[in-house]
Short mmCIF file of C-alpha atoms in Angstrom, two decimals:
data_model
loop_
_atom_site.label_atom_id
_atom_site.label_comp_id
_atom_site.label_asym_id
_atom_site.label_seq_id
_atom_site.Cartn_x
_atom_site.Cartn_y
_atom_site.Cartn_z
CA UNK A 848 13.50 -27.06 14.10
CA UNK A 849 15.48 -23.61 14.44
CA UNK A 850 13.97 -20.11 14.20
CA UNK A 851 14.55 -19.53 11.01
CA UNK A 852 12.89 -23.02 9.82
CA UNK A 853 10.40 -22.33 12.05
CA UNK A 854 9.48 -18.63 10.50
CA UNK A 855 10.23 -19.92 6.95
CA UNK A 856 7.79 -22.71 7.65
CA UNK A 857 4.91 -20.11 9.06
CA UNK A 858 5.51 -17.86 6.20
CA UNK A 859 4.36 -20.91 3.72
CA UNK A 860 1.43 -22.13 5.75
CA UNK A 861 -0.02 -18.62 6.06
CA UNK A 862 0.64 -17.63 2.30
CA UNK A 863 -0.92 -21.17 1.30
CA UNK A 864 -4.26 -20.53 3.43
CA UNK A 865 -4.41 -17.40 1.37
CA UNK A 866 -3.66 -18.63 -2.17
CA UNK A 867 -6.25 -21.76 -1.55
CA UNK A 868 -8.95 -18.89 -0.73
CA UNK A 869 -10.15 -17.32 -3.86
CA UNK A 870 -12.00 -14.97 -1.02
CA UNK A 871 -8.89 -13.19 0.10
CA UNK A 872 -6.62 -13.50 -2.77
CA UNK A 873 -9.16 -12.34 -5.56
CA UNK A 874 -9.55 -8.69 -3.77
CA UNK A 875 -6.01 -8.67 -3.12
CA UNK A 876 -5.52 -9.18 -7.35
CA UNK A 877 -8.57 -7.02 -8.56
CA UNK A 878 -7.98 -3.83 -6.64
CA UNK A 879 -4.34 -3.13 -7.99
CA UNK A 880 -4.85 -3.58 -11.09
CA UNK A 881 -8.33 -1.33 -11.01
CA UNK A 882 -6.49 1.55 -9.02
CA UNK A 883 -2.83 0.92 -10.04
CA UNK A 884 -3.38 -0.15 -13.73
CA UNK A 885 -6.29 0.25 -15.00
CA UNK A 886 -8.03 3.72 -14.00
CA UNK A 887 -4.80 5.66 -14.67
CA UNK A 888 -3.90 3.87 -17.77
CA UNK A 889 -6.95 5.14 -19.25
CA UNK A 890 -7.04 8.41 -17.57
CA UNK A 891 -3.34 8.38 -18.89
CA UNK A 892 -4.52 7.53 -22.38
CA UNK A 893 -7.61 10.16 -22.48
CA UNK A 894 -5.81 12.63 -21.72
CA UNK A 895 -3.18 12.41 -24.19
CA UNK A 896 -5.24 12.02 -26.77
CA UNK A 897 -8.66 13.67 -26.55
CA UNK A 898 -9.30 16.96 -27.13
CA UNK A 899 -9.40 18.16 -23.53
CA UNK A 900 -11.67 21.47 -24.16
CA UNK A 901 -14.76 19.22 -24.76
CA UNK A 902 -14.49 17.84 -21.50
CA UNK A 903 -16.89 19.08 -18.85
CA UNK A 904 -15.03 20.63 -15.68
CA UNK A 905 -11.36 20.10 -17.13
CA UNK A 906 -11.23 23.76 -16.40
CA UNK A 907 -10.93 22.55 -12.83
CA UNK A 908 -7.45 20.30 -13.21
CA UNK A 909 -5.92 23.30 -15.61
CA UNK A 910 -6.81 25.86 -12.54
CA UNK A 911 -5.09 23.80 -9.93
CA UNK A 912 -1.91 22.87 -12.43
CA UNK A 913 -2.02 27.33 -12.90
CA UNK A 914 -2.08 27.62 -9.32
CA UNK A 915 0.76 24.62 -8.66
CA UNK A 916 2.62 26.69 -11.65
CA UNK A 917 2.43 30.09 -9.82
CA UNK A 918 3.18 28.84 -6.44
CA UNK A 919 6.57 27.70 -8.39
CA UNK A 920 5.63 23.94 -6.70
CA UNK A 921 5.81 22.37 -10.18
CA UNK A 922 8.19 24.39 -12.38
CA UNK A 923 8.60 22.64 -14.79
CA UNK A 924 4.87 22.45 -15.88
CA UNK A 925 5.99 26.17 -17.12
CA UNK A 926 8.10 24.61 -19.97
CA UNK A 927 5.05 22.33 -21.70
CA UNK A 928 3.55 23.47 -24.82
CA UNK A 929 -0.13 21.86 -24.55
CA UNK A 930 -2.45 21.22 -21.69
CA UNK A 931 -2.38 17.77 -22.49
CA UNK A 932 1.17 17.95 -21.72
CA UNK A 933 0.53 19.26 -18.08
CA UNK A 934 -2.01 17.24 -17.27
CA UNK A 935 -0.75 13.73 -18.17
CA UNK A 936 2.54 14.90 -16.23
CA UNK A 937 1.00 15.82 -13.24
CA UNK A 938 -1.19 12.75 -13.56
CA UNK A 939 1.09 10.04 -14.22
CA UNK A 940 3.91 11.63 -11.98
CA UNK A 941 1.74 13.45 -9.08
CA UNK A 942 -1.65 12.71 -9.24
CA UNK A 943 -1.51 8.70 -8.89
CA UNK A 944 1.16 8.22 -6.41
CA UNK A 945 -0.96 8.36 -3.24
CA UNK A 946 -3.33 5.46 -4.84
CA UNK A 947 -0.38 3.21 -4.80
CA UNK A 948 -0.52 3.71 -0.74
CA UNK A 949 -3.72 1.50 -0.66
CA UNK A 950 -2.31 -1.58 -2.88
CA UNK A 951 -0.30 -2.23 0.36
CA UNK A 952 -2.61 -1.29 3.23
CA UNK A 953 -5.38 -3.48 1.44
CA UNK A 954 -3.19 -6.00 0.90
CA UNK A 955 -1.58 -6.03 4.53
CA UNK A 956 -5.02 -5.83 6.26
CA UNK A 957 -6.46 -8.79 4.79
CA UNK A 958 -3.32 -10.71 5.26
CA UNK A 959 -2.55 -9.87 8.88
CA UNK A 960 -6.39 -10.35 9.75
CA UNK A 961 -6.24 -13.67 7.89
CA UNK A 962 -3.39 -14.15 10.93
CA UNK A 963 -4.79 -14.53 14.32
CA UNK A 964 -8.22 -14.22 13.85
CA UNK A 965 -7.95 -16.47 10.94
CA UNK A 966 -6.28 -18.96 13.12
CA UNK A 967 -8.92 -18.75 15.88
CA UNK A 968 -11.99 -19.40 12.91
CA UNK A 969 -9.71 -22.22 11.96
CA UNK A 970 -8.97 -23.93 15.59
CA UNK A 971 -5.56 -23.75 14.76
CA UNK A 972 -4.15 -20.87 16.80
CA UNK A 973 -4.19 -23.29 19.67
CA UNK A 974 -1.98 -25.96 17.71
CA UNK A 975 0.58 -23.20 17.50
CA UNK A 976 0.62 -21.93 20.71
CA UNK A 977 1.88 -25.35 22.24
CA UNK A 978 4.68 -25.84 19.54
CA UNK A 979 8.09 -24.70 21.22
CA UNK A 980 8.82 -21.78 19.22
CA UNK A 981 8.59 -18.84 21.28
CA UNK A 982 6.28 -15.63 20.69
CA UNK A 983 9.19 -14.04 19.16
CA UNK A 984 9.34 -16.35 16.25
CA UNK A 985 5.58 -16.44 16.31
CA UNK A 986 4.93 -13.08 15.19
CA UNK A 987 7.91 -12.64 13.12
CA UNK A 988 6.60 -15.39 10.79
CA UNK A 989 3.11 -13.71 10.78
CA UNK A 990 4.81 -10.88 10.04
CA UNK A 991 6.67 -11.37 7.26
CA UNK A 992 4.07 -13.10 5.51
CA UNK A 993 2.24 -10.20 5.59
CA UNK A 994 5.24 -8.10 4.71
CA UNK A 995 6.42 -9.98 1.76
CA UNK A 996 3.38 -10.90 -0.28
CA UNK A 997 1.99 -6.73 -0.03
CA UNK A 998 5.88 -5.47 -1.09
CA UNK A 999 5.68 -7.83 -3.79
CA UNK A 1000 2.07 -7.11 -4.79
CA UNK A 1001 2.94 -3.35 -4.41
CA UNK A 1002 6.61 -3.69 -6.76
CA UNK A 1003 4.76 -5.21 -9.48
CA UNK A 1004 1.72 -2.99 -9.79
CA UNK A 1005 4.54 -0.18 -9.61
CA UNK A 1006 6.80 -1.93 -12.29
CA UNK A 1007 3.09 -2.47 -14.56
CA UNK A 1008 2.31 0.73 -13.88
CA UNK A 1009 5.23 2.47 -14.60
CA UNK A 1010 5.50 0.65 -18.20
CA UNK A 1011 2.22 1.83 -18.93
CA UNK A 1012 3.13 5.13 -18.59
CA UNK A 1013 6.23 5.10 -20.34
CA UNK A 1014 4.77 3.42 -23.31
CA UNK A 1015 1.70 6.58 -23.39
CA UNK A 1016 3.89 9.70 -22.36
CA UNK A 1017 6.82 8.88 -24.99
CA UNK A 1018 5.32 10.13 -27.98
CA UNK A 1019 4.61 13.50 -25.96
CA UNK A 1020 7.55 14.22 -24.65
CA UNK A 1021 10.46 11.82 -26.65
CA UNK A 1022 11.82 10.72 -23.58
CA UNK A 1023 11.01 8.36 -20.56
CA UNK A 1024 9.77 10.27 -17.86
CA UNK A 1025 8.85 7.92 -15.35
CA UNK A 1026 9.87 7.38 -12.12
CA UNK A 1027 10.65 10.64 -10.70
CA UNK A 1028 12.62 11.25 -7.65
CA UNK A 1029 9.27 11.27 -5.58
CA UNK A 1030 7.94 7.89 -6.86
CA UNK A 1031 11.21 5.85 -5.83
CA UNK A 1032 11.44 7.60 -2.41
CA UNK A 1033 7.35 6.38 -2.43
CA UNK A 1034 8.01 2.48 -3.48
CA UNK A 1035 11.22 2.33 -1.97
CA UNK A 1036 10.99 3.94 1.83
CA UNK A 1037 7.53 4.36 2.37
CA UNK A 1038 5.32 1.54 1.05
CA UNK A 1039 7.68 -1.01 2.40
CA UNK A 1040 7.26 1.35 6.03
CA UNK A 1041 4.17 1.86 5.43
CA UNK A 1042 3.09 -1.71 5.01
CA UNK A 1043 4.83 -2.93 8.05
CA UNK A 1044 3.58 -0.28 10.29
CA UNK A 1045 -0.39 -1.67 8.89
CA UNK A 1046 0.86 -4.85 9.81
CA UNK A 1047 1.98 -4.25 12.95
CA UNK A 1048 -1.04 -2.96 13.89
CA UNK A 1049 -3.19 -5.25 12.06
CA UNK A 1050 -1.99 -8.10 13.63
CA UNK A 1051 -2.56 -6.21 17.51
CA UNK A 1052 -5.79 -6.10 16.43
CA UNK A 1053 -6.15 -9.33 14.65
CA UNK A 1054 -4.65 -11.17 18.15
CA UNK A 1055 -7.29 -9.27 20.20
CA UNK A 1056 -10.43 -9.96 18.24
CA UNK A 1057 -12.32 -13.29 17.80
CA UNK A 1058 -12.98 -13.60 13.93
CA UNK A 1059 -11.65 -12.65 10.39
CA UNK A 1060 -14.52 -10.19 9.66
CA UNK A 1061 -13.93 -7.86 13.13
CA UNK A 1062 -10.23 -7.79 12.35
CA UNK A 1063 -10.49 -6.85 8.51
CA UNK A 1064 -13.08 -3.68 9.66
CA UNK A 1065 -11.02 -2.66 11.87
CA UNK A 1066 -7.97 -2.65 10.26
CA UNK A 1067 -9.31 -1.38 7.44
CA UNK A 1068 -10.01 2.10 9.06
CA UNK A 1069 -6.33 3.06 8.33
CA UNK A 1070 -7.44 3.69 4.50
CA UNK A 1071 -9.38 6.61 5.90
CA UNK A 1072 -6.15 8.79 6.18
CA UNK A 1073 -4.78 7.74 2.83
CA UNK A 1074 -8.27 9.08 1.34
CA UNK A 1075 -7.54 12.52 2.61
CA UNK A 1076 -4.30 12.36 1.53
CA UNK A 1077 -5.71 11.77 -1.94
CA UNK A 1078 -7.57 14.34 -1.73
CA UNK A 1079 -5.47 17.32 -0.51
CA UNK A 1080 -3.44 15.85 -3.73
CA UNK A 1081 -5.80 16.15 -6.38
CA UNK A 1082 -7.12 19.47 -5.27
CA UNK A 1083 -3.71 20.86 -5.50
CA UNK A 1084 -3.77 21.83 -1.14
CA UNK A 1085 -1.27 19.49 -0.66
CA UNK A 1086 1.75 18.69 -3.00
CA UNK A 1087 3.75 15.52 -1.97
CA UNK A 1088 7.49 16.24 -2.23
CA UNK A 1089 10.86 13.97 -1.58
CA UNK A 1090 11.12 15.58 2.50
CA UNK A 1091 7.58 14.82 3.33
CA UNK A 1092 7.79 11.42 1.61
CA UNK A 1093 10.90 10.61 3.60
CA UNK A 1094 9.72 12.73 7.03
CA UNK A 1095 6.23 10.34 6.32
CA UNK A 1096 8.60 6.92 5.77
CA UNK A 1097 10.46 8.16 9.20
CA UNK A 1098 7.08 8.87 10.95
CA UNK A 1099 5.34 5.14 9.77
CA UNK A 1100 8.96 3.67 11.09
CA UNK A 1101 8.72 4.94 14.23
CA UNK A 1102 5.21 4.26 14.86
CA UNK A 1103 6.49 0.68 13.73
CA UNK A 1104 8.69 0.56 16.65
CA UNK A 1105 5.84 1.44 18.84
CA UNK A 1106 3.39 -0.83 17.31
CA UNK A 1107 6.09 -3.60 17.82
CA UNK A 1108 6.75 -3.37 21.17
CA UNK A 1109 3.30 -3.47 22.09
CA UNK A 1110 2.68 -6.53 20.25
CA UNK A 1111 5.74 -7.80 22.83
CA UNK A 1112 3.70 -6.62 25.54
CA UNK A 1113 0.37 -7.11 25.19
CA UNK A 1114 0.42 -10.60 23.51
CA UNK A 1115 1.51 -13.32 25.85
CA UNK A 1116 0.97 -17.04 24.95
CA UNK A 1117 -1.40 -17.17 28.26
CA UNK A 1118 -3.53 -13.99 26.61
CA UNK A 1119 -4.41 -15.60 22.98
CA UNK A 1120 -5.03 -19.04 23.83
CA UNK A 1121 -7.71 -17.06 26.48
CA UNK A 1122 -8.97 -15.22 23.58
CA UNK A 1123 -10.05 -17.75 21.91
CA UNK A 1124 -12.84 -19.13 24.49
#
């Protein structure tokens, strides 16, 4: 068996133990389409249809939109007619796109801890370790079955998502107005950099620790940045553009180069079959 056979073959076995757990694959299912689908299709949908006055604190989302207006970071919220207007613009266009950063971390996490430590919980990491494919090949299969399944999961939430929004914002503004420059940059560069920077480190942490649980907590703690992120977002302190989404897609690359060689270094054949007594 070459490399390639032998990475193809690693990428079905480890997608397989996934898909034959409804444990792992049903949170990997239910939290894009809550946060990706769901929550802003009806925020979407509220918003251009109710009466937004008679909503308590809306004055809050028009008074960040003002200030976003007047610190000429979104000018062409000027040119709208109606609140509702601004507000399901800078929703659907602005407002959701850091969500779409967690459908892949989430995703990659309980993938990549499903990897190693999954492996150890099975008895199986030993099996693999005394099959002649080398380490290289090892973790380039564990890899990519991380990698693939979370781009995939992410692209279709993106392409649901993105229908949705067409379909609501038509009728208010006669034209399709979704995706704008900063969403592609977003799917395109840095979910796909982002993801394999999360695995990368996910499965460092997944090789070191001795069960599924330990490695999904700690892997998990990468969420906490996104949550800030979402944050400075909605409160208008922080506007995503194209240069920081592509400085952020360089940034996750480089720390992917990092991340990579210390998986090289750190674990050795010798070093995980230890780890598991």
């Amino acid at each position: 068996m070459n490399n390639r056979q032998a990475i193809r073959a690693l990428i079905r076995k480890d997608i397989r133990s996934v898909t034959s757990s409804i444990q792992l694959w049903l949170p990997m299912l239910i939290v894009p389409l809550i946060i990706g689908i769901i929550v802003p299709s009806a925020l979407l949908w509220a918003a251009s249809r109710m009466n937004l006055h008679s909503i308590s604190n809306i004055n809050v989302i028009l008074e960040t939109i003002d200030r976003l207006i007047q610190d000429g970071l979104m000018p062409s919220l000027a040119s709208m007619t109606s609140d509702n207007q601004r507000i399901v613009y800078y929703l659907a266009l602005y407002m959701f796109a850091p969500l779409f950063l967690i459908i892949p971390v989430m995703a990659s996490s309980i993938l990549t801890a499903n990897s190693f430590a999954g492996e150890k919980e099975r008895k199986t990491l030993e099996g693999l370790l005394f099959t002649p494919m080398t380490m290289s090949t090892l973790f380039k299969g564990k890899v990519l079955a991380a990698l693939i399944p979370s781009l995939f999961l992410s692209w279709v939430t993106f392409i649901l998502y993105g229908v949705i929004a067409n379909i609501l914002m038509y009728p208010m503004f006669g034209k399709l107005m979704f995706p704008n420059l900063n969403w592609i940059i977003l799917i395109v560069w840095v979910v796909p950099t982002c993801s394999l920077a999360v695995i990368l480190l996910n499965v460092l942490i997944s090789a070191k620790v001795r069960g599924f649980q330990e490695a999904y907590q700690l892997g998990g703690l990468v969420v906490l940045p996104l949550l800030a992120l979402i944050a400075g977002q909605a409160t208008g302190m922080l506007m995503i553009g194209p240069w920081m989404l592509l400085g952020t897609g360089a940034v996750l690359l480089l720390l992917s180069v990092i991340l990579l060689r210390l998986v090289t270094i750190w674990n050795r054949r010798q070093q995980l079959a230890e780890s598991q007594i």
